Amino acid sequence: MSAIDLGLPTVAIPQVPVRRRSTRQLHVGAVPVGGGAPVSVQTMTTTNTADIDATLRQVAEVTAAGCDIIRVAVPSQDDADALPAITARSPIPVIADIHFQPRYVFAAIEAGCAGVRVNPGNIRKFDDRVGEIAKAAGAAGVPIRIGVNAGSLDPRLLAKYGSATPEALVESALWEASLFEEQGFTDLKIAVKHHDPRTMIAANRLLADACDYPLHLGVTEAGTAMQGAIKSAAAFAILLAEGIGDTIRVSISDHPVQQVKAGNHILASLGLRPRKLEIVSCPGCGRLQVDIHRLASQVEAAFDGFPHPLRIAVMGCVVNGPGESREADLGVSCGNGKGQIFVRGQVVRTVPESQVVEALVEAAMDLVDAAPEGVDK
C-alpha cells in the first residue's frame, strides 16, 4: 500500500522515545517477535476450526484488517485434522491453541503451524510431557507460547496464593518456562492474563523483571466492545510506555475483525504503528448546529477500508471547528446547515450539510490522484 504526501501545514508533536525492553527474539512464521521487532497484533478465529473454508474466510477478513498472527482453537481431533489445510492456505502465520489434550500439540507441529499456545494449568500431566514437546518443537523450529490465565491457573498455585494474584500468575509461567529450559528449549513467548487490568499490569511488570522472554499482552475476558477496548487500551498503554510487550490481543466480545482494528488503533495512538484512517470529531455541546454523532459515523463508514492514511476532522461549531479542520488532512466545519470543506489547511468549498460526506470523499480522491506515486507520508 502506497502512502500519500498531503503536504500539510502540520505542527510538529514532540516525540518521547520509548525504550523497549530487551528480549530474546523468536519468529512466528515470518513475523519476528521481541528483540526490537514491531509490536504485532493477534486475534483468534471464532469459527469451528474443522470447518476449513469458514476458518480461512475469517482469516482472510482479519488479515485485511491488519492482523499479523492468527490463532485457532484445537479442542478436538477434527480440528487437529484441519490444521494442515489451514496452515497451507493462510496468508499469515497460524498458532494452534491447545487445551486439555497434549497430543494435539504434536499434531499442530506436524501440521506446519507457526507456533503453539499451551496453557499448562489445564493440560493433563503437562509437566510430564515437556521433554517430548520441547524435542518436537525444537526439531521443527516452532516456538511455544506459555499462556497463564486467571481462570485456569494451576490448582497448586491457587492453593498457595488463595487467588490468581500477580505473583501466582508469574510463578506459574516461570515454572513452566524452567521445565523447557531444562530441556534446552528457550524459543518461548509468555502471556500472563487477567480480567482486571491492574492485576494484569502488575503481573507483566513482575514477569518483565524476572526474564527476557517476549511477552504477549492481553486483558483476558475484557468484556463488551466499549468496556473491553477501554480496559485493554488502559493496560496496554501503561505497559507499552514502559517498553513492556511484544504482541497484543484485544479480547473484546466482538468479531475478530473489530479486535484487530482496536489493536491497531491502540498501537497507532501510541506511535507504535503507522496511522491509517483517523476521525477527529467533537463530542458535542450546546453550540452544535449539526448532529455531529451521526455525521461522524457517516464519514467513518464512507472511508471504511480507505487504503491511505488520512486524518479527517468532523467538527460542529465555530469555536474549535476551523482550527481542528486546518490541522487535519481533510476537514469539515459545520454550522447553519452548511459545511466548510478544508483541504491542506485551506477552505476549498462550502456545501450543504447533506453533501458533506460526498464532498469529503471527492476531496480525498483528488488528493490521492494528485499525489506522486509511491511517495511516503
Coordinates of C-alpha atoms in Angstrom, one line a residue:
M1 CA 0.0 0.0 0.0
S2 CA 1.4 3.3 -1.0
A3 CA 1.2 6.2 1.4
I4 CA 0.4 9.7 0.1
D5 CA 2.1 13.0 0.8
L6 CA -0.6 15.5 1.6
G7 CA 1.8 18.4 2.1
L8 CA 0.0 19.5 5.3
P9 CA 0.9 22.5 7.4
T10 CA 1.3 20.2 10.4
V11 CA 2.6 21.3 13.8
A12 CA 5.4 19.0 15.0
I13 CA 4.4 17.0 18.0
P14 CA 7.3 16.3 20.4
Q15 CA 8.1 12.6 20.4
V16 CA 9.1 10.9 23.6
P17 CA 11.1 7.8 22.6
V18 CA 10.1 4.6 24.3
R19 CA 13.0 2.3 25.2
R20 CA 11.7 -1.1 24.5
R21 CA 12.5 -3.9 27.0
S22 CA 15.4 -6.0 25.8
T23 CA 14.2 -9.5 25.0
R24 CA 15.2 -12.6 23.0
Q25 CA 13.7 -12.7 19.5
L26 CA 11.7 -15.6 18.1
H27 CA 9.9 -16.0 14.8
V28 CA 6.3 -16.9 14.4
G29 CA 6.5 -17.9 10.8
A30 CA 7.8 -14.8 9.0
V31 CA 6.8 -12.5 11.9
P32 CA 9.6 -11.6 14.3
V33 CA 8.6 -11.2 17.9
G34 CA 10.7 -9.5 20.5
G35 CA 14.3 -8.3 20.2
G36 CA 13.2 -4.9 19.0
A37 CA 10.7 -6.1 16.4
P38 CA 7.5 -4.1 15.9
V39 CA 4.7 -5.0 18.3
S40 CA 2.4 -7.4 16.4
V41 CA -1.4 -7.7 16.6
Q42 CA -3.1 -11.0 17.1
T43 CA -6.6 -12.3 17.3
M44 CA -8.3 -15.7 17.3
T45 CA -10.8 -17.2 15.0
T46 CA -14.3 -17.8 16.3
T47 CA -15.2 -20.5 13.7
N48 CA -15.2 -24.2 14.2
T49 CA -11.7 -24.9 13.1
A50 CA -12.7 -28.2 11.5
D51 CA -14.7 -26.0 9.0
I52 CA -11.7 -25.2 6.9
D53 CA -13.4 -22.9 4.4
A54 CA -15.2 -20.8 7.1
T55 CA -12.0 -20.6 9.1
L56 CA -10.0 -19.4 6.1
R57 CA -12.6 -16.9 5.2
Q58 CA -12.3 -15.4 8.7
V59 CA -8.5 -15.5 8.5
A60 CA -8.8 -13.5 5.2
E61 CA -11.0 -10.9 6.9
V62 CA -8.7 -10.3 9.9
T63 CA -5.7 -10.2 7.6
A64 CA -7.3 -7.4 5.5
A65 CA -8.0 -5.6 8.8
G66 CA -4.3 -5.7 9.7
C67 CA -3.8 -8.8 11.7
D68 CA -0.2 -10.2 11.9
I69 CA -0.7 -13.5 13.6
I70 CA -3.9 -15.7 13.9
R71 CA -4.7 -18.3 16.5
V72 CA -7.1 -21.2 16.0
A73 CA -8.7 -23.4 18.7
V74 CA -7.9 -27.1 18.6
P75 CA -10.2 -28.8 21.1
S76 CA -10.9 -31.9 19.0
Q77 CA -9.3 -34.4 16.6
D78 CA -11.4 -33.0 13.7
D79 CA -9.8 -29.6 14.4
A80 CA -6.3 -31.1 14.5
D81 CA -7.0 -32.8 11.2
A82 CA -7.9 -29.5 9.6
L83 CA -4.7 -27.8 10.5
P84 CA -2.6 -28.8 7.5
A85 CA -5.0 -27.3 5.1
I86 CA -5.4 -24.1 7.1
T87 CA -1.7 -23.6 7.6
A88 CA -1.0 -24.2 3.9
R89 CA -3.6 -21.6 2.7
S90 CA -3.4 -19.0 5.5
P91 CA -1.8 -15.7 4.4
I92 CA -0.5 -15.1 7.9
P93 CA 1.2 -17.3 10.5
V94 CA -1.2 -19.7 12.3
I95 CA -0.8 -20.6 16.0
A96 CA -2.6 -23.6 17.4
D97 CA -4.4 -23.0 20.7
I98 CA -4.2 -26.2 22.7
H99 CA -6.0 -27.1 25.9
F100 CA -6.6 -30.4 27.8
Q101 CA -5.0 -32.8 25.3
P102 CA -1.2 -32.7 24.9
R103 CA -1.4 -35.0 21.8
Y104 CA -2.8 -32.0 19.8
V105 CA 0.5 -30.1 20.4
F106 CA 2.3 -32.7 18.3
A107 CA -0.4 -32.7 15.7
A108 CA -0.1 -28.9 15.4
I109 CA 3.7 -29.1 15.0
E110 CA 3.4 -31.8 12.3
A111 CA 0.7 -29.8 10.5
G112 CA 3.1 -26.9 10.0
C113 CA 1.7 -24.4 12.5
A114 CA 4.0 -21.4 13.0
G115 CA 3.5 -21.6 16.8
V116 CA 1.7 -23.5 19.5
R117 CA 0.0 -21.9 22.5
V118 CA -0.3 -24.1 25.6
N119 CA -2.0 -23.5 29.0
P120 CA -0.2 -25.8 31.3
G121 CA -2.8 -25.2 34.0
N122 CA -5.4 -27.2 32.2
I123 CA -3.4 -29.8 30.2
R124 CA -3.4 -33.2 31.9
K125 CA 0.1 -34.1 33.2
F126 CA 1.6 -31.4 31.0
D127 CA 4.8 -31.2 33.0
D128 CA 5.5 -34.9 32.3
R129 CA 5.3 -34.2 28.6
V130 CA 7.5 -31.1 28.4
G131 CA 10.5 -33.1 27.2
E132 CA 8.7 -34.6 24.3
I133 CA 7.1 -31.3 23.3
A134 CA 10.4 -29.5 23.5
K135 CA 12.1 -32.1 21.3
A136 CA 9.3 -31.9 18.7
A137 CA 9.1 -28.1 18.7
G138 CA 12.9 -27.7 18.6
A139 CA 13.3 -30.0 15.7
A140 CA 10.6 -28.2 13.7
G141 CA 11.7 -24.7 14.7
V142 CA 8.2 -24.0 16.2
P143 CA 8.0 -21.5 19.2
I144 CA 5.8 -22.3 22.2
R145 CA 3.7 -19.7 23.9
I146 CA 3.1 -20.4 27.6
G147 CA -0.3 -18.9 28.4
V148 CA -1.3 -18.4 32.0
N149 CA -4.9 -17.2 32.7
A150 CA -6.6 -16.3 35.9
G151 CA -9.4 -18.7 35.0
S152 CA -7.2 -21.7 34.5
L153 CA -4.4 -21.3 37.0
D154 CA -2.6 -24.4 38.3
P155 CA -4.6 -25.6 41.4
R156 CA -1.4 -25.9 43.4
L157 CA -0.8 -22.2 43.0
L158 CA -4.4 -21.3 43.7
A159 CA -4.0 -23.2 47.0
K160 CA -0.7 -21.4 47.7
Y161 CA -1.8 -17.8 47.0
G162 CA -5.5 -18.1 47.6
S163 CA -6.4 -16.4 44.3
A164 CA -4.9 -15.5 40.9
T165 CA -2.6 -12.9 42.2
P166 CA 0.1 -11.3 40.0
E167 CA 2.7 -13.4 41.9
A168 CA 0.7 -16.6 41.3
L169 CA 0.4 -15.9 37.6
V170 CA 4.1 -15.2 37.2
E171 CA 5.2 -18.1 39.3
S172 CA 3.2 -20.4 37.1
A173 CA 4.6 -19.0 33.9
L174 CA 8.2 -19.1 35.1
W175 CA 7.9 -22.7 36.5
E176 CA 6.7 -23.9 33.1
A177 CA 9.5 -22.0 31.3
S178 CA 12.1 -23.6 33.6
L179 CA 10.9 -27.0 32.6
F180 CA 11.5 -26.1 28.9
E181 CA 14.9 -24.6 29.8
E182 CA 15.9 -27.9 31.4
Q183 CA 15.4 -29.5 28.0
G184 CA 17.5 -26.8 26.3
F185 CA 14.4 -25.2 24.7
T186 CA 14.1 -21.4 25.0
D187 CA 12.1 -20.5 22.0
L188 CA 9.3 -19.3 24.3
K189 CA 6.8 -16.4 24.5
I190 CA 4.9 -15.9 27.7
A191 CA 1.5 -14.4 28.4
V192 CA 0.0 -13.8 31.9
K193 CA -3.6 -12.5 31.6
H194 CA -6.3 -11.4 33.9
H195 CA -9.7 -9.7 33.5
D196 CA -8.6 -6.9 35.9
P197 CA -6.1 -4.5 34.2
R198 CA -4.4 -3.7 37.4
T199 CA -3.6 -7.3 38.1
M200 CA -2.5 -7.9 34.5
I201 CA -0.2 -4.8 34.6
A202 CA 1.4 -5.9 37.9
A203 CA 1.9 -9.4 36.7
N204 CA 3.6 -8.3 33.5
R205 CA 5.9 -5.9 35.3
L206 CA 7.0 -8.7 37.6
L207 CA 7.5 -11.0 34.6
A208 CA 9.4 -8.4 32.7
D209 CA 11.8 -8.0 35.6
A210 CA 12.3 -11.8 36.0
C211 CA 13.0 -13.0 32.5
D212 CA 14.0 -11.8 28.9
Y213 CA 11.3 -13.8 27.0
P214 CA 9.0 -11.8 24.7
L215 CA 5.7 -11.1 26.3
H216 CA 2.2 -11.3 24.8
L217 CA -0.2 -8.8 26.3
G218 CA -3.9 -9.3 26.9
V219 CA -6.7 -8.4 29.3
T220 CA -8.5 -11.6 29.1
E221 CA -12.3 -11.7 29.0
A222 CA -12.1 -7.9 28.8
G223 CA -15.8 -7.5 28.2
T224 CA -18.1 -5.9 25.7
A225 CA -16.8 -3.8 22.8
M226 CA -16.5 -0.4 24.6
Q227 CA -15.6 -1.7 28.1
G228 CA -13.2 -4.2 26.8
A229 CA -11.4 -1.8 24.4
I230 CA -11.1 0.7 27.2
K231 CA -9.7 -1.8 29.7
S232 CA -7.2 -3.1 27.1
A233 CA -6.1 0.3 25.9
A234 CA -5.5 1.4 29.5
A235 CA -3.4 -1.7 30.3
F236 CA -1.5 -1.7 27.0
A237 CA -0.7 2.0 27.1
I238 CA 0.9 1.7 30.6
L239 CA 2.9 -1.3 29.8
L240 CA 4.0 -0.4 26.3
A241 CA 5.0 3.1 27.5
E242 CA 7.3 1.2 29.9
G243 CA 8.7 -0.8 27.0
I244 CA 6.9 -4.0 28.0
G245 CA 5.0 -6.0 25.4
D246 CA 5.8 -7.6 22.1
T247 CA 2.4 -8.8 20.8
I248 CA -1.1 -7.8 21.8
R249 CA -4.7 -9.1 21.5
V250 CA -7.7 -7.0 22.4
S251 CA -10.0 -9.7 23.9
I252 CA -13.4 -8.0 23.5
S253 CA -16.7 -9.7 22.9
D254 CA -16.9 -8.7 19.3
H255 CA -16.0 -10.0 15.9
P256 CA -12.2 -10.8 15.5
V257 CA -12.0 -8.0 12.8
Q258 CA -13.1 -5.5 15.5
Q259 CA -10.5 -6.9 17.9
V260 CA -7.8 -6.4 15.2
K261 CA -9.0 -2.8 14.4
A262 CA -8.9 -1.9 18.1
G263 CA -5.4 -3.3 18.5
N264 CA -4.1 -1.4 15.5
H265 CA -5.8 1.8 16.8
I266 CA -4.1 1.4 20.2
L267 CA -0.7 0.9 18.6
A268 CA -1.2 3.8 16.2
S269 CA -2.3 6.1 19.1
L270 CA 0.9 5.3 20.9
G271 CA 3.1 5.9 17.8
L272 CA 4.0 2.2 17.6
R273 CA 2.3 1.6 14.2
P274 CA 1.7 4.0 11.3
R275 CA -1.8 5.5 11.5
K276 CA -4.5 4.7 9.0
L277 CA -7.8 6.4 8.9
E278 CA -8.4 8.7 11.9
I279 CA -11.6 10.6 12.6
V280 CA -11.2 13.7 14.7
S281 CA -14.6 14.7 15.8
C282 CA -16.1 16.8 18.6
P283 CA -18.0 15.2 21.5
G284 CA -21.0 17.5 21.2
C285 CA -22.2 20.5 23.2
G286 CA -24.9 23.1 23.2
R287 CA -23.2 25.1 20.5
L288 CA -23.7 22.5 17.9
Q289 CA -25.9 23.1 14.9
V290 CA -25.5 19.6 13.4
D291 CA -26.0 16.1 14.5
I292 CA -22.3 15.5 14.9
H293 CA -22.5 11.9 16.1
R294 CA -24.5 10.9 13.1
L295 CA -22.2 12.8 10.7
A296 CA -19.0 11.4 12.2
S297 CA -20.4 7.9 11.9
Q298 CA -21.4 8.5 8.3
V299 CA -17.9 9.8 7.4
E300 CA -16.2 6.9 9.2
A301 CA -18.5 4.4 7.2
A302 CA -17.8 6.2 3.9
F303 CA -14.0 5.8 4.5
D304 CA -14.0 2.3 5.8
G305 CA -11.3 0.4 4.0
F306 CA -9.8 3.5 2.5
P307 CA -6.2 2.4 1.7
H308 CA -4.3 5.7 2.6
P309 CA -3.6 7.2 6.0
L310 CA -5.9 10.2 6.5
R311 CA -6.8 12.4 9.5
I312 CA -10.3 13.7 8.9
A313 CA -11.8 16.4 11.2
V314 CA -15.6 16.4 11.5
M315 CA -16.5 19.5 13.6
G316 CA -19.7 21.1 14.5
C317 CA -19.2 24.7 15.6
V318 CA -17.1 27.8 15.0
V319 CA -15.1 27.5 18.3
N320 CA -12.8 24.6 17.6
G321 CA -14.1 23.6 14.1
P322 CA -11.9 25.7 11.8
G323 CA -8.7 25.2 13.8
E324 CA -9.1 21.4 14.0
S325 CA -10.1 21.2 10.3
R326 CA -7.0 23.1 9.3
E327 CA -4.7 20.7 11.2
A328 CA -6.2 17.6 9.6
D329 CA -5.6 16.2 6.2
L330 CA -9.3 16.9 5.4
G331 CA -11.9 18.6 7.5
V332 CA -15.3 20.0 7.7
S333 CA -16.6 22.7 10.0
C334 CA -20.4 22.8 10.1
G335 CA -23.0 25.4 11.0
N336 CA -26.2 26.9 9.7
G337 CA -26.9 23.9 7.6
K338 CA -23.7 24.1 5.7
G339 CA -20.2 22.7 5.9
Q340 CA -16.9 24.3 5.0
I341 CA -14.6 21.7 3.4
F342 CA -10.9 22.1 4.3
V343 CA -8.0 20.5 2.3
R344 CA -4.4 21.0 3.2
G345 CA -5.5 23.6 5.8
Q346 CA -7.4 25.7 3.3
V347 CA -11.2 26.1 2.8
V348 CA -11.9 24.8 -0.8
R349 CA -15.6 24.9 -0.8
T350 CA -18.8 25.2 1.2
V351 CA -21.6 22.7 0.7
P352 CA -25.0 21.9 2.1
E353 CA -24.9 19.7 5.2
S354 CA -26.5 16.9 3.2
Q355 CA -23.5 16.9 0.8
V356 CA -20.6 16.9 3.4
V357 CA -19.8 13.2 3.2
E358 CA -19.8 13.2 -0.6
A359 CA -17.6 16.3 -0.7
L360 CA -15.0 14.8 1.7
V361 CA -14.8 11.6 -0.3
E362 CA -14.3 13.6 -3.5
A363 CA -11.6 15.7 -1.9
A364 CA -9.8 12.6 -0.6
M365 CA -9.8 11.0 -4.1
D366 CA -8.5 14.3 -5.6
L367 CA -5.6 14.2 -3.1
V368 CA -4.8 10.6 -4.0
D369 CA -4.9 11.3 -7.7
A370 CA -2.6 14.3 -7.3
A371 CA 0.0 12.6 -5.1
P372 CA 3.2 11.4 -6.6
E373 CA 3.2 7.6 -6.9
G374 CA 4.9 5.8 -4.0
V375 CA 5.6 9.0 -2.0
D376 CA 5.9 8.2 1.7
K377 CA 3.9 10.2 4.1

